[in-house]
């Protein structure tokens, strides 16, 4: 079936709005993708027809809401090919999922145990481990990258040691677009008796993810980066690990029995889901996954790759253009600077021309440091972007480059 981008665009009313009297060109998809009508309607449907707190009620609405939430859990399980719905924990996002693992699995670590991260991690995959270091005296080691933005796998191999307990690395860099060899990363971690967490925030909408084929111990991602509602994320974890881990937060839903003297905890996955979840968003997340798989991550990735190649080629013709990240097979993310122009000035001027890009350190300050910059401008593509939009972006970029000298 041909890739019908115009048809897909019609499902996103926001894409036909204007900013400053100019048609919006939305290229901030790495931060958050837009949400199609059918997913928004699914949110509306729960609010209008099924809203009642989940898991506790005998009445019809509560049972319907619970069923929608648990159907969504099963949908997520199938989507990432997990073996068991008990392995799918709903969180507020990737950040909370990593905090959950660092905090809970972290309690099983001893002073001097080592956690390996990479230089291209998002702060969400750095700071939780630093908090653990402060609490537990663990040691953090960092895998560097090569000049093209690929992970230095020789350095990774050299960092693995008998004290390595956790390897926590991103699947796709949110700045460089680098796709890391996560199956190898996981296998090598296992050879050293360590567990591997893969941050899938930037991969999940662009790659087919099979957690069992990857053999990842933990895999985390966010709904808002995959055309779904905000405020929802997923922690996939292997059952035997989740069973061993202490609860992350305490409260309703996560208990089996409570007295003032002693509390026993609920079974998985509820042990890790204290309090009322965003069951409305979770129900609509189901639709987002159906939507994504309906189009297919492979055709989406092929479409985005075309836009990436075309735009990169044309950008390189602009005098002074510096693009960060050229690893083979990179995802459709272009981080750049024009000469010495400040990233913020470039982003502001592009915004006035209707182009939404992101500027700054992209929650990856150690990576900025390694690149020798304070920040970069980032354009990133999604399933609904078009070649015409790339041309609008390129023409705006040429104007901005001329203005900034
Ligand atoms: N990890 C990566 C690679 C990301 O790109 C992001 C968000 O941009 C996150 C983690 C954090 O995701 P969230 O803010 O949805 O928790």
PDB file of C-alpha atoms and ligand atoms in Angstrom, residues 30-32 92-98 120-125 170-175 199-203 220-225 231-233 362-363 378, ligand 1:
ATOM      1  CA  UNK A  30      11.338  14.181  19.134  1.00  0.00           C
ATOM      2  CA  UNK A  31       9.985  16.201  22.050  1.00  0.00           C
ATOM      3  CA  UNK A  32       6.337  15.210  21.464  1.00  0.00           C
ATOM      4  CA  UNK A  92       3.871   8.622  33.946  1.00  0.00           C
ATOM      5  CA  UNK A  93       6.526   8.349  31.267  1.00  0.00           C
ATOM      6  CA  UNK A  94      10.021   7.180  30.429  1.00  0.00           C
ATOM      7  CA  UNK A  95      11.433   9.341  33.206  1.00  0.00           C
ATOM      8  CA  UNK A  96       9.312   7.738  35.875  1.00  0.00           C
ATOM      9  CA  UNK A  97      10.015   4.271  34.503  1.00  0.00           C
ATOM     10  CA  UNK A  98      13.781   4.802  34.794  1.00  0.00           C
ATOM     11  CA  UNK A 120      24.505  10.375  24.828  1.00  0.00           C
ATOM     12  CA  UNK A 121      21.951   9.706  27.576  1.00  0.00           C
ATOM     13  CA  UNK A 122      19.006  12.001  28.285  1.00  0.00           C
ATOM     14  CA  UNK A 123      19.077  13.437  31.817  1.00  0.00           C
ATOM     15  CA  UNK A 124      16.239  11.007  32.586  1.00  0.00           C
ATOM     16  CA  UNK A 125      18.790   8.221  32.276  1.00  0.00           C
ATOM     17  CA  UNK A 170      19.363   4.648  25.065  1.00  0.00           C
ATOM     18  CA  UNK A 171      18.104   2.814  21.994  1.00  0.00           C
ATOM     19  CA  UNK A 172      18.114   6.009  19.898  1.00  0.00           C
ATOM     20  CA  UNK A 173      19.834   9.297  20.818  1.00  0.00           C
ATOM     21  CA  UNK A 174      17.385  12.188  21.058  1.00  0.00           C
ATOM     22  CA  UNK A 175      20.072  14.565  19.758  1.00  0.00           C
ATOM     23  CA  UNK A 199      15.609   3.675  27.049  1.00  0.00           C
ATOM     24  CA  UNK A 200      13.259   3.308  24.107  1.00  0.00           C
ATOM     25  CA  UNK A 201      11.755   6.824  24.238  1.00  0.00           C
ATOM     26  CA  UNK A 202      13.092   7.735  20.782  1.00  0.00           C
ATOM     27  CA  UNK A 203      12.900   4.300  19.216  1.00  0.00           C
ATOM     28  CA  UNK A 220      10.961   1.962  28.782  1.00  0.00           C
ATOM     29  CA  UNK A 221       9.043   4.454  26.644  1.00  0.00           C
ATOM     30  CA  UNK A 222       6.479   7.290  26.645  1.00  0.00           C
ATOM     31  CA  UNK A 223       3.092   7.490  24.953  1.00  0.00           C
ATOM     32  CA  UNK A 224       3.370  11.187  24.004  1.00  0.00           C
ATOM     33  CA  UNK A 225       6.253  10.427  21.644  1.00  0.00           C
ATOM     34  CA  UNK A 231       1.403  11.561  31.022  1.00  0.00           C
ATOM     35  CA  UNK A 232       1.682   7.847  30.280  1.00  0.00           C
ATOM     36  CA  UNK A 233       4.687   5.642  29.969  1.00  0.00           C
ATOM     37  CA  UNK A 362      17.854  18.796  24.871  1.00  0.00           C
ATOM     38  CA  UNK A 363      18.211  17.397  28.391  1.00  0.00           C
ATOM     39  CA  UNK A 378      17.001  20.190  16.426  1.00  0.00           C
TER      40      UNK A 378
HETATM   41  N1  LIG B   1      14.870   9.433  27.173  1.00  0.00           N
HETATM   42  C1  LIG B   1      14.989   9.970  25.945  1.00  0.00           C
HETATM   43  C2  LIG B   1      15.989   9.395  24.989  1.00  0.00           C
HETATM   44  C3  LIG B   1      14.197  11.051  25.588  1.00  0.00           C
HETATM   45  O1  LIG B   1      14.332  11.597  24.382  1.00  0.00           O
HETATM   46  C4  LIG B   1      13.261  11.558  26.523  1.00  0.00           C
HETATM   47  C5  LIG B   1      12.429  12.726  26.196  1.00  0.00           C
HETATM   48  O2  LIG B   1      12.730  13.506  25.330  1.00  0.00           O
HETATM   49  C6  LIG B   1      13.160  10.948  27.767  1.00  0.00           C
HETATM   50  C7  LIG B   1      13.982   9.882  28.063  1.00  0.00           C
HETATM   51  C8  LIG B   1      12.188  11.410  28.798  1.00  0.00           C
HETATM   52  O3  LIG B   1      10.890  11.157  28.370  1.00  0.00           O
HETATM   53  P1  LIG B   1       9.644  11.684  29.212  1.00  0.00           P
HETATM   54  O4  LIG B   1       9.854  13.161  29.371  1.00  0.00           O
HETATM   55  O5  LIG B   1       8.477  11.350  28.351  1.00  0.00           O
HETATM   56  O6  LIG B   1       9.646  10.977  30.506  1.00  0.00           O
END
